[in-house]
Amino acid sequence: MSNMQDIADKAGVSRATVSRVLSDHPSVKAATRKKVLHWVKELGYEPNLIAQSLAGNSTNIIGVIVPEIAYPFFSEIIEAIESQAFYEGYSVIICNTNRSLEKEKNILTGLNKRKVDGIIAVPVSTEFSLNSYRKLNIPVTMITKKVEGFHSIYISHYRGGELMAKHFLSVGFRKIGYIGPVKKSTSAIKFQGLRDYLLANGIELTDVIECDPPANMNATGVSENVKNYILVRGIQSEVLLANDDISACEAISALQMQGISVPHDIAVAGFDNSLLAREMNPKLTSLAQPLEMIGKKAVEVLLDQINYHTQPQMYEMESRVVIRESTVSWNVQQS
Amino acid sequence: MSNMQDIADKAGVSRATVSRVLSDHPSVKAATRKKVLHWVKELGYEPNLIAQSLAGNSTNIIGVIVPEIAYPFFSEIIEAIESQAFYEGYSVIICNTNRSLEKEKNILTGLNKRKVDGIIAVPVSTEFSLNSYRKLNIPVTMITKKVEGFHSIYISHYRGGELMAKHFLSVGFRKIGYIGPVKKSTSAIKFQGLRDYLLANGIELTDVIECDPPANMNATGVSENVKNYILVRGIQSEVLLANDDISACEAISALQMQGISVPHDIAVAGFDNSLLAREMNPKLTSLAQPLEMIGKKAVEVLLDQINYHTQPQMYEMESRVVIRESTVSWNVQQS
DNA sequence: ATGAAAGCGCTAACAA
DNA sequence: TTGTTAGCGCTTTCAT
């Protein structure tokens, strides 16, 4: 593997000049530049980014921290981040917190030692994680959650709940239920949006099936909860909004097992518009978060922060309802 | 941010000694070690990994190359890789080829310049990618495909096809069909396994719906193909094996639209045992590739290669059929 | 327009 | 057991 000195020797110039050529410094005679570039190509020279990082002081690496890489919602964001980062000449180190504060801390010190230029993160907790991030003293952009004091990119879950409510009403539903966390969790906010919008239209939620926020991809609590609810109280609603697509699928499964068919007997909508929503049977109406845009924007905001030290800012992204079989064929059958 | 010299000064020793303490070199007097560690803690010193990399010569970074990060199959492997890598003290840079040979090349030179210690890759092509990997001269472990000349970790698709065939027979199916690529593609091999096993049992495939291998997650060609096939020839089979879970979902959708209900009228099985299989309605019988094990093994094999320069070896992993509603309730109804 | 030289923060012979 | 010294490969002032 050749290094800068080799090029310098061959071209009969100093390393400094080679460096200038490679970084497009203006003050290099055309002839010299040509000579250098010739040997760069001839020797197949590739700069050593480690050395560059040590000498200059940017690694062109950004760290990405998520609770669960394989959760479709996150993996799609990761893909968008990687894509934009690659485009901007950055590499991406991904880290999985597994929702553990301790692991998150380890990850942060790791990234710090690696001298990453910045971090895009879904913090484990908006309460207990933040100090670790602050102490880092490197640019951080938070995603999917609104975090005071940090650049944050997220969608309004409240607005999402409202949009779903609006859709339900427009389809003609009047008895509406909800499945998911009701307090504390970020995702519970969509519950409020849903409820408030309906209340403003004189409608109260018919069923509220409270579930913990999804702990991870394999959590199957929802199905149990729905089943119990059905057995104990029965379901009055014409449509149910589930906290996310997985919950929606779980709910559908539980409903079917109790002999309630979706969307024939009851409609169900999800949240996230993940692969599941697209492929589920019936195909799920779901609130689409602009995941690609979140990822892309996150990189842009982070790079701005890195390069221009911008002040923390909130970016609320627009979401939209993607309408599919799980809520509309019900309507069709009614008409 | 303090550096090694700061520690050395405070502790009244040389940088070399500090270095020794930090790397657990045996020949350091206990008292000295204690003194140094005291100041390390006191100053909150954290070694600069960039400098370490430049001086030593390992970055403790491994590159991971996949065709599509957000494809559940890959994202689950990535998660497993990250987990094991983290455990071993390595960071993971992930890269998305998007199935483009050109992007793959760019990624490889990028990782090379970054001096990653090794690469775990799903090559874009087992035909045209390999040279780029070879020229790299750094350890590479291939996953999900058997690639001559490289450490490879994969499951036998052939065996997978056989296992499915066996399952079908045991459930009592005799008319069996297949949906997916028939030639060329890696995944077409499962077709052969299925067919051969059945032939050995005196059974010929009833329907073969040829489809291109899935180009990416959003490809919906399968649904179209199935629909056309139904319209043109009709389906005779009692059960269909789809090339992957997504195809299975697509097929189910197409079947339902033609008034054929799954699993009531026909059974369907998938391949990969992804989230989709678990959540789909009906829940999908699917061939589970041990994704977590593939990821973990990949890291282990790569590290062996890095540390002991092991010779290329093939690791064929065991897969298993996960039986769910989509194939068994059919049987129940028959009995 | 170019070169000389001093680092960036660490590791690892080699000496002592 | 510890210190000295010479790099690792590059960038970047400061001269010239």
XYZ file of C-alpha atoms (C1' of nucleotides) in Angstrom:
702
model
C 0.000 0.000 0.000
C 1.585 3.240 -1.078
C 1.544 6.336 1.046
C 1.910 10.020 0.500
C 5.660 9.913 0.672
C 5.795 7.435 -2.193
C 3.800 9.791 -4.354
C 5.970 12.694 -3.312
C 9.143 10.817 -4.181
C 7.905 9.684 -7.571
C 6.611 13.112 -8.461
C 9.675 14.829 -7.099
C 7.751 17.101 -4.789
C 7.136 17.283 -1.038
C 4.381 15.560 0.889
C 2.887 18.953 1.542
C 2.367 19.489 -2.130
C 0.781 16.109 -2.592
C -1.543 16.932 0.241
C -2.458 20.218 -1.397
C -3.207 18.584 -4.685
C -5.403 16.012 -3.022
C -7.383 18.593 -1.108
C -7.773 20.861 -4.126
C -5.774 23.654 -2.688
C -5.722 26.461 -5.297
C -2.068 27.399 -5.115
C -0.587 24.534 -7.020
C 0.869 24.925 -10.495
C -1.150 23.015 -13.044
C 1.869 21.071 -14.175
C 2.701 19.974 -10.654
C -0.873 18.975 -9.997
C -0.880 16.891 -13.126
C 2.365 15.198 -12.241
C 1.099 14.331 -8.794
C -2.244 13.061 -9.994
C -0.472 10.930 -12.515
C 1.419 9.099 -9.807
C -1.583 8.913 -7.565
C -3.330 6.969 -10.257
C -0.225 5.055 -11.260
C 0.388 3.778 -7.755
C -3.275 3.377 -6.948
C -2.771 5.578 -3.959
C -5.610 5.805 -1.449
C -5.366 8.208 1.462
C -5.416 6.694 4.926
C -8.476 8.111 6.607
C -7.201 7.211 10.045
C -4.172 9.389 9.576
C -6.321 12.110 8.087
C -8.553 11.992 11.095
C -5.701 12.239 13.519
C -4.036 15.101 11.728
C -7.087 17.011 10.681
C -9.750 16.556 13.207
C -12.778 15.054 11.770
C -13.418 11.398 11.244
C -16.322 11.732 8.850
C -18.119 9.152 10.892
C -21.469 9.620 12.515
C -22.803 7.387 15.213
C -26.380 6.206 15.069
C -28.053 4.963 18.216
C -31.361 3.123 18.185
C -33.244 0.919 20.619
C -33.585 -1.997 18.230
C -31.979 -2.220 14.825
C -34.298 -4.843 13.403
C -37.512 -3.100 14.325
C -38.790 -2.151 10.872
C -39.554 1.378 11.921
C -35.956 1.935 12.949
C -34.338 -0.069 10.237
C -36.034 2.068 7.641
C -34.763 5.204 9.282
C -31.314 3.699 9.494
C -31.412 2.951 5.812
C -32.321 6.538 5.043
C -29.591 7.833 7.317
C -26.991 5.595 5.750
C -28.046 6.676 2.311
C -27.801 10.380 3.003
C -24.627 9.997 5.019
C -22.962 8.059 2.233
C -24.012 10.765 -0.161
C -22.362 13.361 2.042
C -19.187 11.332 2.384
C -19.816 10.036 5.871
C -19.763 6.545 7.264
C -22.246 5.355 9.808
C -21.572 3.324 12.926
C -24.771 1.848 14.242
C -25.367 0.934 17.807
C -28.187 -0.888 19.504
C -29.102 0.175 23.011
C -31.618 -2.584 23.529
C -33.390 0.044 25.600
C -30.771 -0.272 28.311
C -29.504 2.935 29.886
C -26.315 1.220 30.826
C -25.584 -0.028 27.361
C -26.396 3.413 26.059
C -23.735 4.890 28.298
C -21.174 2.382 27.101
C -22.054 3.142 23.538
C -21.643 6.838 24.111
C -18.212 6.552 25.625
C -17.294 4.214 22.806
C -18.368 6.702 20.168
C -16.612 9.438 22.036
C -13.341 7.557 22.030
C -13.805 6.947 18.338
C -14.115 10.679 17.852
C -17.214 10.479 15.729
C -18.156 13.848 14.300
C -21.695 13.630 15.583
C -24.488 11.389 16.730
C -28.019 10.731 15.629
C -29.927 9.077 18.418
C -33.170 7.716 19.687
C -32.418 8.117 23.389
C -33.421 5.289 25.685
C -35.184 7.721 27.959
C -35.982 11.392 27.562
C -35.557 11.587 31.284
C -32.454 9.673 32.242
C -30.393 9.497 29.077
C -29.940 13.158 28.402
C -27.111 13.908 30.737
C -24.937 11.302 29.139
C -25.504 12.943 25.804
C -24.831 16.422 27.089
C -21.544 15.478 28.716
C -20.325 14.230 25.377
C -19.795 17.651 23.971
C -20.249 16.547 20.404
C -23.142 17.397 18.106
C -26.226 15.296 18.701
C -29.486 15.180 16.805
C -32.389 13.371 18.384
C -34.940 11.616 16.249
C -38.474 10.326 16.690
C -38.746 12.137 20.005
C -38.961 15.774 20.871
C -36.111 16.437 23.251
C -35.667 19.900 24.712
C -32.172 21.248 24.375
C -31.305 19.071 21.396
C -31.955 19.274 17.718
C -35.000 17.044 17.400
C -36.724 15.554 14.409
C -40.018 13.840 14.964
C -43.572 13.670 13.896
C -46.375 14.924 16.010
C -48.034 11.852 17.399
C -50.788 14.100 18.603
C -51.422 15.277 15.082
C -51.233 11.680 13.936
C -53.984 10.734 16.335
C -56.040 13.601 15.044
C -55.542 12.615 11.444
C -56.656 9.093 12.190
C -59.719 10.389 14.000
C -60.522 12.545 11.021
C -60.176 9.597 8.695
C -62.444 7.464 10.858
C -65.113 10.107 10.885
C -64.891 10.666 7.173
C -65.365 6.965 6.528
C -68.465 7.093 8.657
C -67.369 5.432 11.872
C -68.951 6.725 15.050
C -67.984 4.057 17.560
C -64.249 4.231 17.868
C -61.792 2.420 20.100
C -58.105 2.505 20.908
C -55.470 -0.085 21.724
C -52.190 0.954 23.223
C -50.499 2.850 25.999
C -52.620 5.550 27.556
C -50.173 7.473 29.654
C -46.482 8.282 29.964
C -45.190 6.846 26.732
C -44.445 9.063 23.751
C -46.759 6.966 21.718
C -49.562 7.573 24.182
C -49.762 11.068 22.805
C -51.504 9.827 19.714
C -54.188 8.565 22.057
C -54.774 12.113 23.222
C -54.879 13.422 19.677
C -57.408 10.811 18.750
C -59.559 11.383 21.818
C -59.460 15.155 21.696
C -60.383 15.316 18.045
C -63.289 12.985 18.594
C -64.466 14.839 21.680
C -64.457 18.043 19.688
C -66.854 16.226 17.406
C -69.003 15.074 20.255
C -67.781 11.513 20.249
C -66.360 9.558 23.140
C -64.129 6.548 22.724
C -66.151 3.386 22.900
C -63.358 1.022 23.893
C -59.957 1.714 25.363
C -57.749 -1.308 25.635
C -54.715 -0.254 27.567
C -51.449 -1.938 26.735
C -47.862 -1.233 27.633
C -45.828 0.431 24.969
C -44.166 -2.276 22.890
C -41.070 -3.414 24.720
C -39.597 -4.995 21.661
C -40.403 -6.669 18.415
C -41.292 -9.987 19.916
C -43.583 -8.668 22.587
C -46.947 -10.284 22.248
C -48.726 -8.728 25.179
C -51.177 -6.910 22.967
C -52.855 -10.009 21.702
C -53.421 -11.197 25.274
C -54.818 -7.881 26.396
C -57.230 -7.690 23.529
C -58.399 -11.203 24.115
C -59.026 -10.562 27.791
C -60.817 -7.340 27.047
C -63.098 -9.087 24.620
C -63.864 -11.853 27.053
C -64.506 -9.525 29.967
C -66.295 -6.622 28.369
C -66.874 -7.303 24.732
C -66.135 -4.777 22.029
C -68.603 -2.113 20.959
C -66.478 -0.216 18.482
C -66.760 -0.202 14.729
C -63.114 0.600 14.385
C -59.982 0.303 16.521
C -56.833 2.346 16.291
C -53.810 0.385 17.426
C -50.700 2.030 18.719
C -48.538 0.609 15.959
C -48.695 -1.855 13.115
C -47.512 -4.768 15.153
C -50.186 -4.104 17.752
C -52.731 -3.869 14.978
C -51.687 -7.272 13.678
C -51.784 -8.734 17.146
C -55.198 -7.269 17.699
C -56.486 -8.654 14.443
C -55.214 -12.056 15.401
C -56.942 -11.876 18.793
C -60.167 -10.642 17.249
C -60.239 -13.397 14.684
C -59.677 -15.970 17.365
C -62.770 -14.682 19.103
C -64.662 -15.023 15.882
C -64.608 -11.338 15.062
C -63.497 -10.801 11.503
C -61.502 -7.853 10.209
C -62.537 -5.789 8.362
C -65.920 -7.413 8.025
C -67.081 -7.134 11.611
C -64.720 -4.459 12.745
C -62.128 -2.193 11.187
C -58.598 -1.789 12.494
C -55.928 0.781 11.778
C -52.265 0.786 12.627
C -49.506 3.296 13.021
C -46.106 3.520 11.286
C -47.038 2.214 7.860
C -44.371 -0.422 8.056
C -43.862 -3.368 5.767
C -46.412 -5.148 7.927
C -49.118 -2.677 7.017
C -48.432 -3.148 3.343
C -48.395 -6.929 3.427
C -50.865 -7.769 6.170
C -54.110 -9.444 5.353
C -56.214 -7.348 5.244
C -53.838 -4.598 4.217
C -53.652 -2.123 7.023
C -54.682 1.482 7.040
C -51.841 3.116 8.870
C -50.357 6.432 9.738
C -47.234 6.895 7.673
C -44.362 8.619 9.316
C -42.028 9.999 6.685
C -39.210 7.735 7.763
C -37.040 8.410 4.791
C -37.374 12.104 5.319
C -36.653 11.812 9.019
C -33.443 9.969 8.247
C -32.380 12.365 5.568
C -33.251 15.428 7.574
C -31.430 14.045 10.580
C -28.208 13.854 8.626
C -28.655 17.327 7.196
C -29.397 18.856 10.563
C -26.489 17.051 12.173
C -24.062 18.169 9.502
C -25.257 21.743 9.876
C -24.648 21.425 13.548
C -21.189 20.027 12.932
C -20.216 22.652 10.419
C -22.013 25.753 11.621
C -22.719 25.065 15.276
C -26.393 25.782 14.847
C -28.557 26.161 17.912
C -30.939 23.348 18.930
C -34.111 23.433 16.942
C -37.305 21.412 16.708
C -38.414 19.886 13.431
C -41.894 18.490 13.419
C -42.518 16.406 10.326
C -45.813 15.861 8.627
C -47.419 12.469 8.703
C -50.276 11.160 6.633
C -52.892 8.476 6.738
C -52.413 5.718 4.224
C -55.770 4.189 3.598
C -56.076 0.487 2.898
C -58.533 -2.356 3.141
C -58.605 -2.633 6.892
C -60.764 0.437 7.304
C -62.403 1.203 4.010
C -63.939 -2.055 2.902
C -65.955 -1.873 6.075
C -67.395 1.318 4.795
C -68.029 -0.135 1.378
C -70.025 -2.882 2.915
C -72.091 -0.381 4.830
C -73.059 1.665 1.835
C -10.064 16.425 26.875
C -6.995 15.080 28.560
C -4.460 12.951 26.777
C -1.835 10.466 27.735
C 0.776 13.105 28.379
C -1.456 14.755 30.967
C -1.734 11.523 32.847
C 1.978 10.940 32.566
C 2.750 14.390 33.925
C 0.365 14.114 36.845
C 1.563 10.655 37.746
C 5.162 11.583 37.269
C 5.872 8.820 34.784
C 6.408 8.564 31.049
C 3.710 8.113 28.434
C 5.074 4.664 27.779
C 4.282 3.627 31.298
C 0.806 4.996 31.080
C 0.354 3.050 27.896
C 1.575 -0.084 29.605
C -0.808 0.317 32.471
C -3.700 0.828 30.138
C -2.924 -2.224 28.090
C -2.331 -4.393 31.144
C 1.283 -4.952 30.407
C 2.626 -7.193 33.209
C 5.852 -5.385 33.934
C 4.537 -2.442 35.865
C 5.041 -2.016 39.561
C 1.775 -2.215 41.434
C 2.332 1.162 43.019
C 2.944 2.811 39.665
C -0.079 1.189 38.172
C -2.197 2.423 41.009
C -0.871 5.961 40.696
C -1.568 6.018 36.993
C -5.033 4.575 37.304
C -5.781 7.129 39.946
C -5.097 9.974 37.548
C -6.824 8.252 34.703
C -9.961 8.258 36.760
C -9.314 11.683 38.217
C -8.959 13.327 34.826
C -11.624 11.185 33.222
C -9.115 10.182 30.625
C -10.382 8.288 27.620
C -7.927 6.931 25.063
C -8.211 8.296 21.561
C -9.003 5.313 19.385
C -7.970 7.127 16.244
C -4.479 7.574 17.563
C -4.443 4.011 18.783
C -5.433 2.830 15.357
C -2.756 4.815 13.637
C -0.028 3.704 15.993
C -1.079 0.150 16.540
C -2.669 -1.138 13.477
C -6.126 -2.224 14.062
C -9.183 -0.045 14.103
C -11.501 -2.478 15.824
C -14.066 -1.650 13.212
C -15.722 -4.138 10.952
C -17.602 -3.179 7.847
C -20.916 -4.798 7.095
C -22.245 -4.763 3.563
C -25.814 -5.685 2.720
C -28.101 -5.172 -0.254
C -30.852 -3.488 1.734
C -30.628 -2.533 5.371
C -34.344 -2.337 6.020
C -35.189 -5.713 4.576
C -36.205 -7.583 7.732
C -34.111 -10.570 6.849
C -30.986 -8.429 6.693
C -31.818 -6.096 9.518
C -32.119 -9.045 11.848
C -28.734 -10.308 10.809
C -27.293 -6.839 11.232
C -28.685 -6.680 14.715
C -27.047 -9.970 15.580
C -23.755 -8.850 14.088
C -23.813 -5.592 15.983
C -24.555 -7.399 19.181
C -21.717 -9.864 18.881
C -19.322 -7.232 17.589
C -20.091 -4.937 20.484
C -19.506 -7.828 22.817
C -16.096 -8.381 21.260
C -15.203 -4.713 21.448
C -15.743 -3.895 17.808
C -17.786 -1.200 16.161
C -19.780 -1.822 13.045
C -20.000 0.389 9.982
C -22.965 -0.605 7.881
C -23.207 -0.037 4.186
C -26.053 -0.498 1.773
C -25.199 -1.578 -1.758
C -28.715 -1.250 -3.045
C -27.705 -4.192 -5.202
C -25.504 -1.920 -7.301
C -22.096 -3.236 -8.283
C -20.825 0.269 -8.635
C -21.934 1.363 -5.216
C -20.434 -1.796 -3.840
C -17.087 -0.851 -5.305
C -17.259 2.597 -3.806
C -18.151 1.136 -0.464
C -15.205 -1.213 -0.608
C -12.670 1.476 -1.355
C -14.246 3.546 1.393
C -13.890 0.772 3.938
C -10.383 0.165 2.737
C -9.385 3.765 3.289
C -10.948 3.563 6.732
C -8.720 0.586 7.456
C -11.472 -1.569 8.832
C -10.146 -4.777 10.309
C -12.483 -6.926 8.283
C -15.708 -7.109 6.343
C -18.854 -9.152 6.588
C -20.700 -9.002 3.316
C -23.607 -10.120 1.259
C -22.002 -9.553 -2.139
C -24.135 -8.009 -4.842
C -23.194 -10.757 -7.226
C -21.350 -14.002 -6.710
C -20.105 -13.521 -10.217
C -19.036 -9.916 -10.623
C -18.397 -8.667 -7.101
C -15.739 -11.080 -6.046
C -12.748 -9.481 -7.638
C -13.351 -6.239 -5.816
C -13.368 -8.129 -2.552
C -10.242 -10.055 -3.370
C -8.241 -6.995 -4.307
C -8.955 -5.547 -0.898
C -6.567 -7.811 0.880
C -8.432 -7.618 4.156
C -10.365 -10.422 5.834
C -13.825 -10.952 4.384
C -16.579 -13.262 5.517
C -19.500 -13.800 3.182
C -22.938 -14.460 4.557
C -26.181 -15.905 3.230
C -24.408 -17.085 0.117
C -21.885 -19.801 -0.471
C -18.922 -18.128 -2.099
C -15.940 -20.192 -3.123
C -12.651 -18.811 -1.904
C -14.181 -16.915 0.991
C -15.312 -17.832 4.432
C -19.021 -18.319 3.893
C -21.888 -18.701 6.288
C -25.233 -19.661 4.884
C -28.063 -22.054 5.129
C -28.683 -24.695 2.589
C -31.624 -23.488 0.587
C -31.711 -26.900 -0.973
C -32.131 -28.495 2.415
C -34.714 -25.850 3.246
C -36.740 -26.832 0.239
C -36.488 -30.440 1.273
C -37.629 -29.702 4.798
C -40.647 -27.877 3.512
C -41.476 -30.721 1.201
C -41.219 -33.093 4.103
C -43.520 -30.927 6.167
C -46.066 -30.752 3.386
C -46.114 -34.500 3.003
C -46.411 -35.065 6.719
C -49.413 -32.771 6.893
C -51.005 -34.790 4.159
C -50.665 -32.554 1.137
C -50.175 -34.294 -2.169
C -50.762 -31.493 -4.646
C -47.985 -29.039 -4.110
C -47.029 -25.834 -5.903
C -44.216 -23.321 -5.870
C -43.984 -19.568 -6.316
C -40.658 -17.934 -6.950
C -37.568 -17.914 -9.100
C -36.849 -21.179 -10.836
C -33.360 -20.705 -12.143
C -30.188 -18.726 -11.571
C -30.986 -17.104 -8.284
C -29.605 -18.469 -5.024
C -33.096 -18.701 -3.738
C -34.102 -20.832 -6.689
C -32.154 -23.638 -5.103
C -34.896 -24.200 -2.590
C -37.101 -24.935 -5.580
C -34.823 -27.781 -6.514
C -34.776 -29.118 -2.983
C -38.547 -29.054 -2.880
C -38.955 -30.652 -6.262
C -36.331 -33.332 -5.791
C -37.684 -34.399 -2.435
C -41.176 -34.659 -3.817
C -40.036 -36.538 -6.907
C -38.286 -38.992 -4.662
C -41.691 -39.545 -3.144
C -43.325 -39.937 -6.510
C -44.941 -36.513 -6.547
C -44.641 -33.873 -9.229
C -45.239 -30.204 -8.601
C -48.771 -29.280 -9.490
C -48.217 -25.563 -10.050
C -45.056 -23.609 -10.661
C -45.543 -19.871 -10.725
C -42.265 -18.423 -11.846
C -41.329 -15.046 -10.476
C -38.170 -13.006 -10.498
C -36.202 -13.058 -7.314
C -37.350 -10.146 -5.161
C -35.592 -7.023 -6.373
C -36.314 -5.147 -3.196
C -38.738 -4.785 -0.385
C -41.278 -2.850 -2.339
C -41.393 -5.139 -5.311
C -44.910 -6.317 -5.874
C -44.443 -8.382 -8.979
C -45.380 -11.582 -7.208
C -48.951 -10.591 -6.629
C -49.362 -9.807 -10.315
C -47.805 -13.067 -11.418
C -49.988 -15.115 -9.152
C -53.088 -13.310 -10.293
C -52.262 -13.894 -13.938
C -51.467 -17.507 -13.318
C -54.789 -18.023 -11.621
C -56.672 -16.333 -14.418
C -54.871 -18.202 -17.159
C -54.474 -21.668 -15.745
C -56.152 -21.879 -12.397
C -54.529 -23.461 -9.391
C -54.661 -27.156 -8.652
C -52.454 -27.280 -5.605
C -53.458 -27.814 -2.020
C -50.457 -25.927 -0.799
C -48.021 -23.401 -2.231
C -44.475 -22.726 -1.123
C -43.463 -19.147 -1.738
C -39.876 -18.105 -2.159
C -39.969 -15.827 0.869
C -42.391 -14.412 3.373
C -43.115 -11.308 1.387
C -43.936 -13.378 -1.659
C -46.167 -15.534 0.498
C -48.049 -12.467 1.677
C -48.347 -11.177 -1.841
C -49.605 -14.529 -3.001
C -52.159 -14.691 -0.245
C -53.395 -11.281 -1.210
C -53.709 -12.280 -4.851
C -55.461 -15.522 -3.964
C -57.979 -13.802 -1.738
C -58.737 -11.319 -4.457
C -59.612 -14.224 -6.706
C -61.877 -15.554 -4.021
C -59.505 -18.249 -2.880
C -59.161 -18.185 0.871
C -56.034 -19.073 2.830
C -55.761 -21.439 4.589
C -59.300 -22.614 4.020
C -59.117 -23.275 0.309
C -55.404 -23.499 -0.025
C -52.398 -23.506 2.267
C -49.374 -21.277 1.801
C -45.927 -21.382 3.318
C -43.167 -18.797 3.306
C -39.442 -18.707 3.752
C -37.313 -16.693 6.197
C -39.616 -16.684 9.212
C -39.511 -12.928 9.371
C -41.680 -10.650 11.430
C -44.187 -10.909 8.618
C -44.587 -14.617 9.124
C -45.251 -14.143 12.808
C -47.788 -11.376 12.383
C -49.459 -12.211 9.120
C -53.049 -13.297 9.050
C -53.104 -16.248 8.869
C -49.805 -16.708 10.638
C -47.362 -18.140 8.170
C -45.631 -21.454 8.245
C -42.118 -20.527 7.246
C -38.632 -21.843 7.031
C -36.594 -20.205 9.769
C -33.061 -19.349 8.950
C -31.090 -18.981 12.150
C -30.431 -15.298 11.518
C -29.104 -14.576 14.940
C -26.699 -17.433 14.676
C -25.588 -16.404 11.218
C -24.778 -12.937 12.520
C -22.990 -14.191 15.559
C -21.065 -16.824 13.678
C -20.085 -14.318 11.045
C -18.393 -12.147 13.629
C -16.662 -15.104 15.217
C -15.396 -16.413 11.933
C -14.247 -12.983 10.841
C -12.360 -12.379 14.071
C -10.695 -15.752 13.746
C -9.680 -14.781 10.293
C -8.346 -11.448 11.511
C -6.429 -12.909 14.394
C -5.297 -16.266 13.096
C -5.474 -15.933 9.327
C -7.627 -19.002 9.008
C -8.196 -20.493 5.588
C -11.551 -19.979 3.825
C -14.132 -22.381 5.077
C -17.789 -23.121 4.434
C -20.306 -23.074 7.256
C -23.690 -24.458 6.377
C -26.228 -23.639 9.052
C -29.269 -25.663 9.943
C -32.690 -24.285 9.215
C -36.019 -25.490 10.479
C -39.665 -25.327 9.563
C -41.771 -23.205 11.873
C -45.290 -24.456 11.609
C -48.178 -22.039 11.881
C -51.779 -21.643 10.856
C -51.186 -21.150 7.173
C -50.511 -24.834 6.567
C -51.869 -26.789 9.492
C -55.418 -25.581 9.908
C -55.977 -26.815 6.381
C -55.099 -30.241 7.597
C -57.299 -29.917 10.654
C -60.244 -29.162 8.463
C -59.563 -32.230 6.389
C -59.570 -34.579 9.294
C 4.094 27.851 -5.863
C 6.557 24.839 -2.913
C 9.214 22.873 0.976
C 10.575 22.239 5.866
C 9.020 21.073 10.125
C 6.051 20.540 13.858
C 2.496 18.132 15.442
C -2.209 14.914 16.064
C -2.141 10.921 20.448
C -0.696 6.761 20.679
C 2.468 2.195 20.473
C 6.591 -0.473 20.681
C 11.393 -1.408 20.095
C 15.408 -0.572 22.462
C 17.999 1.113 26.339
C 18.921 1.748 30.818
C 10.529 -1.782 36.070
C 10.714 2.420 33.498
C 12.139 6.035 30.119
C 13.763 7.425 25.451
C 12.899 7.522 20.861
C 11.205 6.757 16.617
C 7.484 6.269 14.064
C 2.044 5.515 12.153
C 0.382 8.865 7.583
C -1.406 12.890 7.241
C -2.296 18.366 7.721
C -0.879 22.848 8.263
C 1.543 26.827 9.603
C 5.572 29.345 8.391
C 9.245 30.308 5.469
C 11.188 30.856 1.060
